[in-house]
CSV table of C-alpha atoms in Angstrom, one decimal:
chain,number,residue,atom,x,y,z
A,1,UNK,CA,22.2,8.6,20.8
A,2,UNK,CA,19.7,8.4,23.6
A,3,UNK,CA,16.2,9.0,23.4
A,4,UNK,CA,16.3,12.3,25.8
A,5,UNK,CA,19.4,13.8,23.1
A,6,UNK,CA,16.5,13.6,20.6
A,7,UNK,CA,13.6,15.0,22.3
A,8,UNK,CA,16.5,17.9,23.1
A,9,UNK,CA,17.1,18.5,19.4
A,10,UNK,CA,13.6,18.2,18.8
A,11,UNK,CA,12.8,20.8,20.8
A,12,UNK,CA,14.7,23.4,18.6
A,13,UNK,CA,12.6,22.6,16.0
A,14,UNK,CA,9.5,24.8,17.2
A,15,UNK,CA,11.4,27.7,15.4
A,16,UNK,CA,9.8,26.0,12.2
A,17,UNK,CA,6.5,25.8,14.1
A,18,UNK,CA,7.0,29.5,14.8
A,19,UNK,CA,7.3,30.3,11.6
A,20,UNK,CA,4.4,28.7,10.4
A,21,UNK,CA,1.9,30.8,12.3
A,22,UNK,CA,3.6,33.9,12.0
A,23,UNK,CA,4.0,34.1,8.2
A,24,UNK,CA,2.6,31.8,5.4
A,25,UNK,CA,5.1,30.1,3.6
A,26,UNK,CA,5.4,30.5,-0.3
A,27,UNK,CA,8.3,29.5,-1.7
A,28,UNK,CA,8.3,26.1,-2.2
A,29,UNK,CA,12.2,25.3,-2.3
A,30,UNK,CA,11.4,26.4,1.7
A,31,UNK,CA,8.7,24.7,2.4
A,32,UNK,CA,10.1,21.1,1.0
A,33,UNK,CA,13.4,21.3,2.6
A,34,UNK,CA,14.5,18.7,4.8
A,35,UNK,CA,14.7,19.1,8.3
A,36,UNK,CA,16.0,15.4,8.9
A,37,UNK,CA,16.7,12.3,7.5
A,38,UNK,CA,15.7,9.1,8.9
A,39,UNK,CA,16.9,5.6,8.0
A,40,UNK,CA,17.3,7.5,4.5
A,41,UNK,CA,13.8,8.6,4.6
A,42,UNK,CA,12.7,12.2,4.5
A,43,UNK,CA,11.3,14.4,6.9
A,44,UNK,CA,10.6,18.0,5.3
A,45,UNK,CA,9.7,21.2,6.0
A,46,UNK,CA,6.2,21.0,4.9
A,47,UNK,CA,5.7,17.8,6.6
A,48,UNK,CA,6.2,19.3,10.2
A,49,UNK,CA,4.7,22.1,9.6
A,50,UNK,CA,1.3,20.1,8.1
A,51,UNK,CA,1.6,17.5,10.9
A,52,UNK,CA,2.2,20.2,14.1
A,53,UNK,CA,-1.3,22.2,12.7
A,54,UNK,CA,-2.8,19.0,12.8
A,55,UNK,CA,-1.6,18.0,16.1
A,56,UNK,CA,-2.7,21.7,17.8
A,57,UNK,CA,-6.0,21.6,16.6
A,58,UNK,CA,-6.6,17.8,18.3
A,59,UNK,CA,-4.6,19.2,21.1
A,60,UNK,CA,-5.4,22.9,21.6
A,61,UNK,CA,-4.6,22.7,25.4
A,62,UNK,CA,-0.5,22.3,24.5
A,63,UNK,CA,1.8,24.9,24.0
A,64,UNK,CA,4.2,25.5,21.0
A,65,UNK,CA,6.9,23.1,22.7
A,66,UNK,CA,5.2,20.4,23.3
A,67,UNK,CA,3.6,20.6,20.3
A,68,UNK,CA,7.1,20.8,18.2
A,69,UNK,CA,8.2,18.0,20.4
A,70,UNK,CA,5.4,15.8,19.6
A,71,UNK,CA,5.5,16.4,16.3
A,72,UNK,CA,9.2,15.7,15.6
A,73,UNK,CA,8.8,12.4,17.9
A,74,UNK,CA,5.6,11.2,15.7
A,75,UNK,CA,7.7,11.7,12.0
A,76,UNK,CA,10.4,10.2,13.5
A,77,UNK,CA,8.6,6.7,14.7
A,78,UNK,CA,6.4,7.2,11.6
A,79,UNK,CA,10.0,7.2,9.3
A,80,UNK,CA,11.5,4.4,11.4
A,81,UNK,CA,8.3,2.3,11.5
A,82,UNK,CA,7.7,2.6,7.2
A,83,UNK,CA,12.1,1.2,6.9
A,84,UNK,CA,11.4,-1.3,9.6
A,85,UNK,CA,8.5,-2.6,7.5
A,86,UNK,CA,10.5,-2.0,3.9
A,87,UNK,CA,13.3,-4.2,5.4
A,88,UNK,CA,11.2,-7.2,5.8
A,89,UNK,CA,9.9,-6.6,2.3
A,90,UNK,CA,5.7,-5.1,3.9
A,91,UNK,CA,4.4,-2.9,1.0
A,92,UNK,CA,1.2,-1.0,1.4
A,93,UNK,CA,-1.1,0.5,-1.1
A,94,UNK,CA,-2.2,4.1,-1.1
A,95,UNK,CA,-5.6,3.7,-2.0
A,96,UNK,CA,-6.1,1.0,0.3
A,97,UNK,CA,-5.3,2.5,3.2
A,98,UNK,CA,-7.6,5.8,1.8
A,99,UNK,CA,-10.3,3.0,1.4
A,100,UNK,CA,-9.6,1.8,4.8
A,101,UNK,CA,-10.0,5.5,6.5
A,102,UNK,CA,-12.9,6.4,4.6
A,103,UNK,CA,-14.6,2.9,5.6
A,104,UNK,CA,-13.9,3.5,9.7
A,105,UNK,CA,-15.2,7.6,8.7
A,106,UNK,CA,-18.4,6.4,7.2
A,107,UNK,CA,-19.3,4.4,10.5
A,108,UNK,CA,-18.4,7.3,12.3
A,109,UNK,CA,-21.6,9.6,10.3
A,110,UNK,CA,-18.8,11.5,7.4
A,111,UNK,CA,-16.3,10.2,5.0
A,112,UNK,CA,-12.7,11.1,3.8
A,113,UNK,CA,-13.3,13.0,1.5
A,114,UNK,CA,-15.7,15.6,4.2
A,115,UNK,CA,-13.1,15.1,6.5
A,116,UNK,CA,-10.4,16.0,3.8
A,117,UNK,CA,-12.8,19.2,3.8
A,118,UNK,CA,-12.3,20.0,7.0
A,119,UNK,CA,-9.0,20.1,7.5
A,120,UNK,CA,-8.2,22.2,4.7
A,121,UNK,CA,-10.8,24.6,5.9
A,122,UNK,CA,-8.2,25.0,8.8
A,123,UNK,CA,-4.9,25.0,6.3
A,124,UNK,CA,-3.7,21.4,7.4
A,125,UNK,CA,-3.0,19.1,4.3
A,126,UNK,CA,-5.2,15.7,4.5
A,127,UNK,CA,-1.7,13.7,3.6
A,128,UNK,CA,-0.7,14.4,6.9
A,129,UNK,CA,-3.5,12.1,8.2
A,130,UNK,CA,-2.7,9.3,5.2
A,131,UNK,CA,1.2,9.5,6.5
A,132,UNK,CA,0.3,8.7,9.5
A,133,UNK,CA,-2.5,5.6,8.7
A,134,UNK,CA,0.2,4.3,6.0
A,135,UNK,CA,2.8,4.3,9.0
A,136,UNK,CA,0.1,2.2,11.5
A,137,UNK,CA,-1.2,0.2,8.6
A,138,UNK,CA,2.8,-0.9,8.0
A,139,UNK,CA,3.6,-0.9,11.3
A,140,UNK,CA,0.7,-3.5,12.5
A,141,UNK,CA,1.9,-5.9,9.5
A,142,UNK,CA,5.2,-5.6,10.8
A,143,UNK,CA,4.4,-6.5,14.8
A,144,UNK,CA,2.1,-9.5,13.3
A,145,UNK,CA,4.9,-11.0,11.0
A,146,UNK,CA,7.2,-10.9,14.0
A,147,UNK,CA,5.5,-11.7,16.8
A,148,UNK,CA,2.2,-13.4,15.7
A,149,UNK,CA,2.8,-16.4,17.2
A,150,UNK,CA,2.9,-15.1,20.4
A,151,UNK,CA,-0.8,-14.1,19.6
A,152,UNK,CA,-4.1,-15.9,20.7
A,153,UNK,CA,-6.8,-15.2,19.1
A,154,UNK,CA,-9.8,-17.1,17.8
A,155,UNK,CA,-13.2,-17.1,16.3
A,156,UNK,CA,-15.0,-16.4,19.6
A,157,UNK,CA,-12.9,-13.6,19.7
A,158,UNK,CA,-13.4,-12.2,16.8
A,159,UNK,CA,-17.7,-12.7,16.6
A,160,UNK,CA,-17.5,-10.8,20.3
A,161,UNK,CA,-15.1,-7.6,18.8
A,162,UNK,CA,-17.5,-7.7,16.3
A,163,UNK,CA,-20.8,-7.4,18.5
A,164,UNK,CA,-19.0,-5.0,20.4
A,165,UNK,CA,-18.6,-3.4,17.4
A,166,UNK,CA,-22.1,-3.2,16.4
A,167,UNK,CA,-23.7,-2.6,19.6
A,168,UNK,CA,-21.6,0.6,20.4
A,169,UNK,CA,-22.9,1.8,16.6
A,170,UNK,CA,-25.0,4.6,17.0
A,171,UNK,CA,-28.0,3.9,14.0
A,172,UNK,CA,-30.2,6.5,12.5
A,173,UNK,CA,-33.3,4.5,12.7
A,174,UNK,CA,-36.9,5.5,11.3
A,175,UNK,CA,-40.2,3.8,11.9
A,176,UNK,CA,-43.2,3.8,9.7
A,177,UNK,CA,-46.1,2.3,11.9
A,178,UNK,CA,-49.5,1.2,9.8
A,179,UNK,CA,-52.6,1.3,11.5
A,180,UNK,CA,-56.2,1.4,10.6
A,181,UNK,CA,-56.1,-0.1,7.7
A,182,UNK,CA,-56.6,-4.4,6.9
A,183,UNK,CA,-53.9,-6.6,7.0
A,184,UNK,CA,-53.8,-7.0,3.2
A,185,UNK,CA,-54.0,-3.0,2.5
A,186,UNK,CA,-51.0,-2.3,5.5
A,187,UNK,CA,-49.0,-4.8,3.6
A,188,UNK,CA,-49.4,-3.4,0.2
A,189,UNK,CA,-48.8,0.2,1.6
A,190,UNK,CA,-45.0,-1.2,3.4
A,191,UNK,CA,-44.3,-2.6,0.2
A,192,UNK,CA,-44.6,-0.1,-1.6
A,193,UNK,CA,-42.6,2.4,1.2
A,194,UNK,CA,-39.9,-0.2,0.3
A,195,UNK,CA,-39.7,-0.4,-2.9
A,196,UNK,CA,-39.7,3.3,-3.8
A,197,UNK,CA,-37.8,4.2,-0.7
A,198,UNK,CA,-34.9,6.6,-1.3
A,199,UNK,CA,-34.1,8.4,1.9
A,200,UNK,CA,-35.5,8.7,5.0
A,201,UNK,CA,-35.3,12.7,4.3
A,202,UNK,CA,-37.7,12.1,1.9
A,203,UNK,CA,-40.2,9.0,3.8
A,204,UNK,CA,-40.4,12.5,5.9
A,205,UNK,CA,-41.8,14.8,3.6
A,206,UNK,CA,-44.1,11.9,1.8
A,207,UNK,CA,-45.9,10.6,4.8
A,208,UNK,CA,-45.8,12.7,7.7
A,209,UNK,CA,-49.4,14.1,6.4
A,210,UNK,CA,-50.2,10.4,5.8
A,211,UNK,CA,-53.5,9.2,8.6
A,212,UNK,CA,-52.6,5.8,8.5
A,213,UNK,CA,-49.0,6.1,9.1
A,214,UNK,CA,-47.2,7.3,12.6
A,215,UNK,CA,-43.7,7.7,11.5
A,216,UNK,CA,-41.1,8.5,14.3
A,217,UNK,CA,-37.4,9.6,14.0
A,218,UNK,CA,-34.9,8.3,16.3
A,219,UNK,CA,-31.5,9.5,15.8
A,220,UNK,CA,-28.4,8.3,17.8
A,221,UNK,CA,-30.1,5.1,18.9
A,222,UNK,CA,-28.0,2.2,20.4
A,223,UNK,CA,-28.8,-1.8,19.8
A,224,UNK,CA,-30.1,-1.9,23.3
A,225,UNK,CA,-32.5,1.4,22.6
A,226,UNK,CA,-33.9,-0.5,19.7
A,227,UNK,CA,-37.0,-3.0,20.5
A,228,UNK,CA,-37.2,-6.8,19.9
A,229,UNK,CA,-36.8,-8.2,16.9
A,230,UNK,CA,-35.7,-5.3,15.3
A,231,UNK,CA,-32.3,-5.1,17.6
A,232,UNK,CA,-31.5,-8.7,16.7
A,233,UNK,CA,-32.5,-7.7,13.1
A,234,UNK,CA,-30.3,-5.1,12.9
A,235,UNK,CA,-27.4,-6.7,14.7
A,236,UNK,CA,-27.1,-9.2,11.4
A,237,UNK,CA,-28.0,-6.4,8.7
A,238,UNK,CA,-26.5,-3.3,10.4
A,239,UNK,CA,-25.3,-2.3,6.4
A,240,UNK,CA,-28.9,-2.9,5.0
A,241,UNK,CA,-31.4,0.3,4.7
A,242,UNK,CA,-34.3,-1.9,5.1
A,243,UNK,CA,-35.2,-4.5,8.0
A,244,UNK,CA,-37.9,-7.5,8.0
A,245,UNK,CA,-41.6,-6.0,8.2
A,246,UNK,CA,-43.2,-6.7,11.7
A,247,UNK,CA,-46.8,-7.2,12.6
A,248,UNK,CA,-47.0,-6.1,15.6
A,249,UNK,CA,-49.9,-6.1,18.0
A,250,UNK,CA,-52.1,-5.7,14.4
A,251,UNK,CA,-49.9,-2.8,13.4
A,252,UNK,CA,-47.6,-3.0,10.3
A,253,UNK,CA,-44.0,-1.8,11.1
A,254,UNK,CA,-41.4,-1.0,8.5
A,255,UNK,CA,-38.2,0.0,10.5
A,256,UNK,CA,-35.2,1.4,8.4
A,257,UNK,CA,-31.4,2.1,9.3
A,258,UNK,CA,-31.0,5.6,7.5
A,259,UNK,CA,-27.5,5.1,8.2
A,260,UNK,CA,-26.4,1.3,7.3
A,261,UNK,CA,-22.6,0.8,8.7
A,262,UNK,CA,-19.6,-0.4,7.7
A,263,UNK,CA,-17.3,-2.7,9.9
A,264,UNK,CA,-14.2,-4.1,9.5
A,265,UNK,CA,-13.9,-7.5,8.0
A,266,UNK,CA,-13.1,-10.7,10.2
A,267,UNK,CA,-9.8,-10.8,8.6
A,268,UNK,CA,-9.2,-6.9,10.1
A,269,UNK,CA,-10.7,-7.8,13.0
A,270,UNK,CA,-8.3,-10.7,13.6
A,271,UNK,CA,-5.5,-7.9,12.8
A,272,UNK,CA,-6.7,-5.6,15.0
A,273,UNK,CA,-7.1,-7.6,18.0
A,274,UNK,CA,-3.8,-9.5,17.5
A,275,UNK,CA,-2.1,-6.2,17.3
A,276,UNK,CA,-3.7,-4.8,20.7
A,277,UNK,CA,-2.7,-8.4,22.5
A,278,UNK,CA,0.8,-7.6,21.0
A,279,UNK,CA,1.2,-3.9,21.9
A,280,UNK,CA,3.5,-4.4,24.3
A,281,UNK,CA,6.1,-5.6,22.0
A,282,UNK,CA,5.5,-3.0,19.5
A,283,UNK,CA,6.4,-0.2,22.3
A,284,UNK,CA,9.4,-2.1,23.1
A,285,UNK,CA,10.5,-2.9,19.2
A,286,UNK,CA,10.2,0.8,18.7
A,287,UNK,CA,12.3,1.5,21.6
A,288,UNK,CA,15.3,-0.9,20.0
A,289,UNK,CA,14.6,0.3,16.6
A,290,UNK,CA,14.6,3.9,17.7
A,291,UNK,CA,17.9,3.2,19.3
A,292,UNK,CA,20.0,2.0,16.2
A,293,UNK,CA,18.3,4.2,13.9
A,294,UNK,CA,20.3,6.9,11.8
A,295,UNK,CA,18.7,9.9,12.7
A,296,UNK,CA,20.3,13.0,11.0
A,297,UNK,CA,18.9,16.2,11.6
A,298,UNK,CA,19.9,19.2,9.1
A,299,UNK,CA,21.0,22.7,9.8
C-alpha cells in the first residue's frame, strides 16, 4: 500500500482527536483500544490521543488534520523503527534513555522530571515523550549498525562538536571581586567563599553588604561574553561550580558557573555525528521499511 493510501486512512483518524477535546475519556477499556497494529506492535487509543496533545501544543499553528495526520504518521515510523531494530537483535533500556533526556534537559536550565511537570499540567502523559526518544535512541543504533561504514568521522570531529557544544552553552556565571584588602587577607577571604560555597542564591544574600567584595550576576552569558582566562577555564570545567582564582590587576577574583553543564560523552558524540552524516540513508530505509510493513488499522 502506498504511502499517500496511509496518510488517507490516517486522516480519518482525527475523529479520535475530536473526541479527545470534546469529552474526557474515562473508561479505560476505550481509552487502551487499538487503533492499529504495526509489524505486530500496538498503536492504541490513549497513545494518539497522548501524542496529538503533545504535538498541538509544539505546533499550535496546525489545524485538527494536520495534526491527526502527523500524529498517526509519527506512531507509525516510531512502531516500524522499534521492529526494524528488534529484528537485528538492538535492545534499549528504559532508564537509560530517561537518564539520557534528563541529561540534554539539565543543559538546557530544567530536568525530566520538571518537564514531566509540565506536561501533565497540560493533560499530555510524559511517556509520550520517552516513546518517542526510545524510538530515536533504537532507531540511531539501527542506521549505525547498517551503514556505519559508510561513516567518517574522527577525533577532530568529535573535540570540534564538542566546542561547539560548549560555546553555544549559555552559563550562569557569578563574580566575587576582592579589593582593598592585602594579598594574603583577599586570598583567605576567596578561600573561604569556596569552601563554604553552596549556591550562588545564597553568595547573594551573604556578601552583597560585604565592602570589600563587588559581586556581579551575569546570567545567559556565552564563552565568548566571558573574559580571559576564565572562558578558557570554563571551556575545560564547564560541569565544575568553581573556577581557578585570578589575581587580577591586584584584585582577587573568584568566578563561579552557578549552572555547571552536562554534555554528551565522546562516545555519544561519535553517535550523534555519524547519524547526521548518515541521515540520508535513514530517510530512505524508512521509506523501504514503511513500504513492506504490515500496517493494519482497526475499525
Amino acid at each position: 500500500m502506498s504511502y499517500l493510501y496511509y496518510k488517507k486512512i490516517a486522516a480519518g483518524f482525527i475523529f479520535f482527536f475530536l473526541i479527545y477535546f470534546t469529552a474526557f475519556q474515562t473508561n479505560a477499556q476505550i481509552i487502551s483500544k487499538i487503533i492499529a497494529l504495526v509489524n505486530g506492535i500496538p498503536i492504541t487509543q490513549t497513545d494518539f490521543q497522548n501524542r496529538a496533545k503533545f504535538i498541538q501544543s509544539n505546533n499550535p499553528n496546525l489545524n485538527n488534520n494536520q495534526v491527526s495526520n502527523q500524529t498517526i504518521d509519527e506512531l507509525i515510523n516510531e512502531a516500524i523503527k522499534i521492529s526494524a531494530a528488534k529484528d537485528i537483535g538492538i535492545t534499549y533500556s528504559e532508564e537509560t534513555v530517561r537518564t539520557n533526556l534528563d541529561r540534554q534537559l539539565r543543559s538546557q536550565g530544567t530536568s525530566l522530571e520538571d518537564y514531566s511537570k509540565l506536561l501533565q499540567s497540560n493533560l499530555i502523559n510524559p511517556e509520550t515523550v520517552i516513546d518517542q526518544r526510545i524510538a530515536a535512541e533504537v532507531w540511531q543504533q539501527y542506521i549505525i549498525q547498517k551503514y556505519r561504514r559508510l561513516a567518517n568521522i574522527n577525533q577532530d570531529d568529535i573535540k570540534a562538536h564538542k566546542k561547539d557544544l560548549i560555546s553555544n552553552e549559555s552559563f550562569h556565571l557569578q563574580q566575587l571581586k576582592i579589593s582593598a584588602l592585602s594579598i594574603t587577607k583577599s586570598f583567605e577571604l576567596a578561600e573561604n567563599i569556596i569552601n563554604n560555597f553552596e549556591s550562588c542564591a545564597k553568595n547573594l544574600s551573604i556578601y552583597k553588604d560585604n565592602l570589600n567584595i563587588t559581586l556581579e550576576d551575569m546570567f545567559d552569558a556565552k564563552l565568548s561574553d566571558v573574559l580571559e582566562p576564565f572562558a578558557t577555564f570554563l571551556e575545560v570545567k564547564y560541569d565544575k561550580f568553581i573556577l581557578p582564582i585570578q589575581n587580577i590587576d591586584d584584585d582577587i577574583i573568584v568566578m563561579i558557573n552557578c549552572t555547571p553543564k552536562e554534555l554528551p560523552s565522546e562516545f555519544q558524540i561519535e553517535n550523534e555525528l555519524i547519524a547526521k552524516q548518515l541521515e540520508f540513508f535513514g530517510e530512505k530505509e524508512l521509506r523501504n521499511l514503511r513500504q513492506d510493513s504490515i500496517i493494519d488499522f482497526k475499525n
